[in-house]
Amino acid sequence: MMLWGAAVRGFMFNRRARKGAESILERLAIAPGSVVGDIGSGGGFFAMEFARIVGDGGKVFAVDIDPNLLEYVRGRLRSSGVLNVECVPGDSPGCSLPSESCDLLFMRNVFHHIAEPAVFFRNMRRSLKPKGRFAVIEWRAGETGLMRRHSAKESTIIDVLTEAGLQHIESWSFLESQSCTIFQK
């Protein structure tokens, strides 16, 4: 049974995720039939959008470490009749997505939560198909307060994912207060 607090958090995560989402989805240019891993799916906003884009021939993995949030996402999927999303419990050293299964791994505002990023991204790399992409959106590093603890420098993200065996292919700066870096296997 899902806890009420998870429903409130999921709703709030989804509300915040809407900001800039249309531009993000457009720039990611996800093809119908693709397989997408939404890492740190929170309330499932992007997982639901990815499911719509990839269609019946594609698949989305909604991955989160919070079982209550995954239950919230499952409830949204049931009520919406979405059948091409699988909820997957995450863990700190990487999740157990099938090897070479994903065309795109997507992570929004999660990087700063990862305890061992070098290990995590090396493990996540295995889930990408050859030439698969990894999109990392993160709050830009701030000097004080909350943004200092809940953000990461773009250069740090690039260094960590490059060390994990991914190639930095582009960066986007269209999001206010967030970086968006794209990598490829």
PDB file of C-alpha atoms in Angstrom:
ATOM      1  CA  MET A   1       0.000   0.000   0.000  1.00  0.00           C
ATOM      2  CA  MET A   2       1.340   3.396  -0.996  1.00  0.00           C
ATOM      3  CA  LEU A   3       1.855   5.955   1.732  1.00  0.00           C
ATOM      4  CA  TRP A   4       0.052   9.289   1.468  1.00  0.00           C
ATOM      5  CA  GLY A   5       3.385  11.144   1.696  1.00  0.00           C
ATOM      6  CA  ALA A   6       4.654   9.387  -1.434  1.00  0.00           C
ATOM      7  CA  ALA A   7       1.561  10.526  -3.339  1.00  0.00           C
ATOM      8  CA  VAL A   8       2.164  14.131  -2.320  1.00  0.00           C
ATOM      9  CA  ARG A   9       5.871  13.915  -3.190  1.00  0.00           C
ATOM     10  CA  GLY A  10       5.114  12.197  -6.509  1.00  0.00           C
ATOM     11  CA  PHE A  11       2.583  14.888  -7.389  1.00  0.00           C
ATOM     12  CA  MET A  12       5.066  17.656  -6.508  1.00  0.00           C
ATOM     13  CA  PHE A  13       7.900  15.989  -8.466  1.00  0.00           C
ATOM     14  CA  ASN A  14       5.624  15.764 -11.503  1.00  0.00           C
ATOM     15  CA  ARG A  15       4.538  19.367 -11.171  1.00  0.00           C
ATOM     16  CA  ARG A  16       8.158  20.559 -11.165  1.00  0.00           C
ATOM     17  CA  ALA A  17       9.119  18.192 -14.011  1.00  0.00           C
ATOM     18  CA  ARG A  18       6.705  19.937 -16.382  1.00  0.00           C
ATOM     19  CA  LYS A  19       8.916  23.039 -16.513  1.00  0.00           C
ATOM     20  CA  GLY A  20      10.932  22.791 -19.715  1.00  0.00           C
ATOM     21  CA  ALA A  21       9.699  19.244 -20.397  1.00  0.00           C
ATOM     22  CA  GLU A  22       8.423  19.971 -23.905  1.00  0.00           C
ATOM     23  CA  SER A  23      11.825  21.320 -24.972  1.00  0.00           C
ATOM     24  CA  ILE A  24      13.651  18.429 -23.299  1.00  0.00           C
ATOM     25  CA  LEU A  25      11.506  15.831 -25.057  1.00  0.00           C
ATOM     26  CA  GLU A  26      11.853  17.586 -28.396  1.00  0.00           C
ATOM     27  CA  ARG A  27      15.643  17.797 -28.155  1.00  0.00           C
ATOM     28  CA  LEU A  28      16.007  14.172 -27.066  1.00  0.00           C
ATOM     29  CA  ALA A  29      14.359  13.137 -30.362  1.00  0.00           C
ATOM     30  CA  ILE A  30      13.283   9.717 -29.085  1.00  0.00           C
ATOM     31  CA  ALA A  31      12.154   7.412 -31.868  1.00  0.00           C
ATOM     32  CA  PRO A  32       8.988   5.314 -31.671  1.00  0.00           C
ATOM     33  CA  GLY A  33       9.901   1.751 -30.676  1.00  0.00           C
ATOM     34  CA  SER A  34      12.837   2.876 -28.510  1.00  0.00           C
ATOM     35  CA  VAL A  35      13.670   1.565 -25.048  1.00  0.00           C
ATOM     36  CA  VAL A  36      14.208   4.278 -22.423  1.00  0.00           C
ATOM     37  CA  GLY A  37      15.391   4.023 -18.826  1.00  0.00           C
ATOM     38  CA  ASP A  38      14.109   6.841 -16.603  1.00  0.00           C
ATOM     39  CA  ILE A  39      16.603   6.706 -13.743  1.00  0.00           C
ATOM     40  CA  GLY A  40      15.253   8.325 -10.588  1.00  0.00           C
ATOM     41  CA  SER A  41      11.766   8.463 -12.053  1.00  0.00           C
ATOM     42  CA  GLY A  42      10.233  10.123  -8.977  1.00  0.00           C
ATOM     43  CA  GLY A  43       6.533  10.630  -9.689  1.00  0.00           C
ATOM     44  CA  GLY A  44       6.806   9.192 -13.193  1.00  0.00           C
ATOM     45  CA  PHE A  45       6.179  12.333 -15.251  1.00  0.00           C
ATOM     46  CA  PHE A  46       8.936  11.624 -17.771  1.00  0.00           C
ATOM     47  CA  ALA A  47       8.305   7.861 -17.749  1.00  0.00           C
ATOM     48  CA  MET A  48       4.716   8.552 -18.838  1.00  0.00           C
ATOM     49  CA  GLU A  49       5.868  10.991 -21.526  1.00  0.00           C
ATOM     50  CA  PHE A  50       8.494   8.539 -22.784  1.00  0.00           C
ATOM     51  CA  ALA A  51       5.838   5.795 -22.903  1.00  0.00           C
ATOM     52  CA  ARG A  52       3.648   7.971 -25.109  1.00  0.00           C
ATOM     53  CA  ILE A  53       6.554   8.733 -27.460  1.00  0.00           C
ATOM     54  CA  VAL A  54       7.947   5.200 -27.808  1.00  0.00           C
ATOM     55  CA  GLY A  55       4.468   3.763 -28.297  1.00  0.00           C
ATOM     56  CA  ASP A  56       3.363   0.151 -28.138  1.00  0.00           C
ATOM     57  CA  GLY A  57       6.513  -1.032 -29.911  1.00  0.00           C
ATOM     58  CA  GLY A  58       8.784   0.529 -27.290  1.00  0.00           C
ATOM     59  CA  LYS A  59       9.378   0.167 -23.586  1.00  0.00           C
ATOM     60  CA  VAL A  60      10.198   2.389 -20.624  1.00  0.00           C
ATOM     61  CA  PHE A  61      11.869   1.375 -17.386  1.00  0.00           C
ATOM     62  CA  ALA A  62      10.847   3.652 -14.474  1.00  0.00           C
ATOM     63  CA  VAL A  63      13.651   3.203 -11.945  1.00  0.00           C
ATOM     64  CA  ASP A  64      13.622   4.617  -8.422  1.00  0.00           C
ATOM     65  CA  ILE A  65      15.085   3.648  -5.053  1.00  0.00           C
ATOM     66  CA  ASP A  66      11.893   4.650  -3.223  1.00  0.00           C
ATOM     67  CA  PRO A  67       9.380   1.772  -3.299  1.00  0.00           C
ATOM     68  CA  ASN A  68       6.558   4.140  -2.315  1.00  0.00           C
ATOM     69  CA  LEU A  69       7.230   6.370  -5.306  1.00  0.00           C
ATOM     70  CA  LEU A  70       7.297   3.302  -7.567  1.00  0.00           C
ATOM     71  CA  GLU A  71       3.897   2.334  -6.176  1.00  0.00           C
ATOM     72  CA  TYR A  72       2.647   5.845  -6.941  1.00  0.00           C
ATOM     73  CA  VAL A  73       3.896   5.460 -10.531  1.00  0.00           C
ATOM     74  CA  ARG A  74       2.225   2.030 -10.811  1.00  0.00           C
ATOM     75  CA  GLY A  75      -1.057   3.605  -9.737  1.00  0.00           C
ATOM     76  CA  ARG A  76      -0.737   6.337 -12.371  1.00  0.00           C
ATOM     77  CA  LEU A  77       0.067   3.720 -15.014  1.00  0.00           C
ATOM     78  CA  ARG A  78      -2.987   1.626 -14.072  1.00  0.00           C
ATOM     79  CA  SER A  79      -5.348   4.603 -14.055  1.00  0.00           C
ATOM     80  CA  SER A  80      -3.997   5.804 -17.414  1.00  0.00           C
ATOM     81  CA  GLY A  81      -3.994   2.362 -19.048  1.00  0.00           C
ATOM     82  CA  VAL A  82      -0.279   2.631 -19.900  1.00  0.00           C
ATOM     83  CA  LEU A  83       1.144  -0.840 -20.517  1.00  0.00           C
ATOM     84  CA  ASN A  84       4.668  -0.216 -21.826  1.00  0.00           C
ATOM     85  CA  VAL A  85       6.304   0.954 -18.564  1.00  0.00           C
ATOM     86  CA  GLU A  86       7.987  -1.420 -16.139  1.00  0.00           C
ATOM     87  CA  CYS A  87       8.763  -0.157 -12.637  1.00  0.00           C
ATOM     88  CA  VAL A  88      12.206  -1.269 -11.456  1.00  0.00           C
ATOM     89  CA  PRO A  89      13.609  -0.882  -7.928  1.00  0.00           C
ATOM     90  CA  GLY A  90      16.919   0.950  -8.084  1.00  0.00           C
ATOM     91  CA  ASP A  91      19.927   0.559  -5.872  1.00  0.00           C
ATOM     92  CA  SER A  92      22.930   2.739  -5.163  1.00  0.00           C
ATOM     93  CA  PRO A  93      25.633   0.971  -7.239  1.00  0.00           C
ATOM     94  CA  GLY A  94      23.384   0.954 -10.341  1.00  0.00           C
ATOM     95  CA  CYS A  95      20.168  -0.741 -11.233  1.00  0.00           C
ATOM     96  CA  SER A  96      19.506  -4.128 -12.678  1.00  0.00           C
ATOM     97  CA  LEU A  97      18.311  -3.197 -16.154  1.00  0.00           C
ATOM     98  CA  PRO A  98      19.058  -5.815 -18.789  1.00  0.00           C
ATOM     99  CA  SER A  99      22.433  -5.550 -20.530  1.00  0.00           C
ATOM    100  CA  GLU A 100      22.445  -3.487 -23.718  1.00  0.00           C
ATOM    101  CA  SER A 101      18.683  -2.938 -23.490  1.00  0.00           C
ATOM    102  CA  CYS A 102      18.300   0.859 -23.607  1.00  0.00           C
ATOM    103  CA  ASP A 103      18.544   3.323 -26.464  1.00  0.00           C
ATOM    104  CA  LEU A 104      18.431   6.150 -23.922  1.00  0.00           C
ATOM    105  CA  LEU A 105      19.065   6.457 -20.212  1.00  0.00           C
ATOM    106  CA  PHE A 106      17.614   9.643 -18.746  1.00  0.00           C
ATOM    107  CA  MET A 107      18.364  11.187 -15.376  1.00  0.00           C
ATOM    108  CA  ARG A 108      16.964  14.465 -14.095  1.00  0.00           C
ATOM    109  CA  ASN A 109      18.172  16.049 -10.829  1.00  0.00           C
ATOM    110  CA  VAL A 110      19.528  12.748  -9.536  1.00  0.00           C
ATOM    111  CA  PHE A 111      23.311  13.007 -10.049  1.00  0.00           C
ATOM    112  CA  HIS A 112      23.872  14.879  -6.762  1.00  0.00           C
ATOM    113  CA  HIS A 113      22.207  12.038  -4.812  1.00  0.00           C
ATOM    114  CA  ILE A 114      24.562   9.293  -6.042  1.00  0.00           C
ATOM    115  CA  ALA A 115      27.037   8.221  -3.366  1.00  0.00           C
ATOM    116  CA  GLU A 116      29.540   6.483  -5.655  1.00  0.00           C
ATOM    117  CA  PRO A 117      29.056   8.065  -9.096  1.00  0.00           C
ATOM    118  CA  ALA A 118      32.048   6.371 -10.787  1.00  0.00           C
ATOM    119  CA  VAL A 119      30.741   2.902  -9.871  1.00  0.00           C
ATOM    120  CA  PHE A 120      27.111   3.812 -10.560  1.00  0.00           C
ATOM    121  CA  PHE A 121      27.715   5.127 -14.088  1.00  0.00           C
ATOM    122  CA  ARG A 122      30.095   2.316 -15.006  1.00  0.00           C
ATOM    123  CA  ASN A 123      27.324  -0.127 -14.039  1.00  0.00           C
ATOM    124  CA  MET A 124      24.647   1.890 -15.843  1.00  0.00           C
ATOM    125  CA  ARG A 125      26.752   1.973 -19.030  1.00  0.00           C
ATOM    126  CA  ARG A 126      26.157  -1.775 -19.379  1.00  0.00           C
ATOM    127  CA  SER A 127      22.422  -1.125 -19.855  1.00  0.00           C
ATOM    128  CA  LEU A 128      22.996   0.981 -22.973  1.00  0.00           C
ATOM    129  CA  LYS A 129      22.819  -0.478 -26.442  1.00  0.00           C
ATOM    130  CA  PRO A 130      25.823   0.232 -28.689  1.00  0.00           C
ATOM    131  CA  LYS A 131      25.559   3.944 -29.589  1.00  0.00           C
ATOM    132  CA  GLY A 132      22.937   4.354 -26.824  1.00  0.00           C
ATOM    133  CA  ARG A 133      22.721   7.798 -25.216  1.00  0.00           C
ATOM    134  CA  PHE A 134      22.695   8.961 -21.604  1.00  0.00           C
ATOM    135  CA  ALA A 135      21.086  12.332 -20.840  1.00  0.00           C
ATOM    136  CA  VAL A 136      21.947  13.899 -17.483  1.00  0.00           C
ATOM    137  CA  ILE A 137      20.021  16.979 -16.393  1.00  0.00           C
ATOM    138  CA  GLU A 138      21.192  18.485 -13.126  1.00  0.00           C
ATOM    139  CA  TRP A 139      20.875  21.676 -11.124  1.00  0.00           C
ATOM    140  CA  ARG A 140      23.826  23.939 -11.826  1.00  0.00           C
ATOM    141  CA  ALA A 141      26.173  24.233  -8.874  1.00  0.00           C
ATOM    142  CA  GLY A 142      25.346  27.083  -6.527  1.00  0.00           C
ATOM    143  CA  GLU A 143      27.591  28.752  -4.036  1.00  0.00           C
ATOM    144  CA  THR A 144      25.400  28.628  -0.939  1.00  0.00           C
ATOM    145  CA  GLY A 145      22.443  26.917   0.672  1.00  0.00           C
ATOM    146  CA  LEU A 146      20.327  24.244  -0.929  1.00  0.00           C
ATOM    147  CA  MET A 147      21.823  24.623  -4.411  1.00  0.00           C
ATOM    148  CA  ARG A 148      25.281  23.846  -3.035  1.00  0.00           C
ATOM    149  CA  ARG A 149      24.097  20.486  -1.688  1.00  0.00           C
ATOM    150  CA  HIS A 150      21.603  19.607  -4.454  1.00  0.00           C
ATOM    151  CA  SER A 151      23.577  20.368  -7.576  1.00  0.00           C
ATOM    152  CA  ALA A 152      26.695  19.430  -9.512  1.00  0.00           C
ATOM    153  CA  LYS A 153      29.117  21.196 -11.789  1.00  0.00           C
ATOM    154  CA  GLU A 154      28.715  20.248 -15.421  1.00  0.00           C
ATOM    155  CA  SER A 155      32.468  19.626 -15.593  1.00  0.00           C
ATOM    156  CA  THR A 156      32.157  17.084 -12.757  1.00  0.00           C
ATOM    157  CA  ILE A 157      29.330  15.288 -14.568  1.00  0.00           C
ATOM    158  CA  ILE A 158      31.399  15.165 -17.765  1.00  0.00           C
ATOM    159  CA  ASP A 159      34.489  13.896 -15.912  1.00  0.00           C
ATOM    160  CA  VAL A 160      32.575  11.143 -14.078  1.00  0.00           C
ATOM    161  CA  LEU A 161      30.688   9.839 -17.115  1.00  0.00           C
ATOM    162  CA  THR A 162      33.786  10.004 -19.311  1.00  0.00           C
ATOM    163  CA  GLU A 163      35.672   7.991 -16.691  1.00  0.00           C
ATOM    164  CA  ALA A 164      32.790   5.476 -16.787  1.00  0.00           C
ATOM    165  CA  GLY A 165      33.429   4.918 -20.503  1.00  0.00           C
ATOM    166  CA  LEU A 166      30.883   7.273 -22.057  1.00  0.00           C
ATOM    167  CA  GLN A 167      31.653   9.940 -24.631  1.00  0.00           C
ATOM    168  CA  HIS A 168      30.374  13.485 -24.057  1.00  0.00           C
ATOM    169  CA  ILE A 169      28.667  14.429 -27.324  1.00  0.00           C
ATOM    170  CA  GLU A 170      26.899  17.687 -26.480  1.00  0.00           C
ATOM    171  CA  SER A 171      25.666  20.049 -23.796  1.00  0.00           C
ATOM    172  CA  TRP A 172      22.487  22.089 -23.841  1.00  0.00           C
ATOM    173  CA  SER A 173      21.982  25.312 -21.924  1.00  0.00           C
ATOM    174  CA  PHE A 174      18.318  26.080 -22.634  1.00  0.00           C
ATOM    175  CA  LEU A 175      17.121  25.106 -19.145  1.00  0.00           C
ATOM    176  CA  GLU A 176      17.105  27.813 -16.502  1.00  0.00           C
ATOM    177  CA  SER A 177      19.395  26.841 -13.582  1.00  0.00           C
ATOM    178  CA  GLN A 178      20.057  23.362 -15.004  1.00  0.00           C
ATOM    179  CA  SER A 179      22.704  21.807 -17.204  1.00  0.00           C
ATOM    180  CA  CYS A 180      21.899  19.104 -19.693  1.00  0.00           C
ATOM    181  CA  THR A 181      24.738  16.900 -20.887  1.00  0.00           C
ATOM    182  CA  ILE A 182      24.397  14.138 -23.456  1.00  0.00           C
ATOM    183  CA  PHE A 183      26.721  11.155 -23.615  1.00  0.00           C
ATOM    184  CA  GLN A 184      26.996   8.161 -25.899  1.00  0.00           C
ATOM    185  CA  LYS A 185      28.274   4.643 -25.380  1.00  0.00           C
TER     186      LYS A 185
END
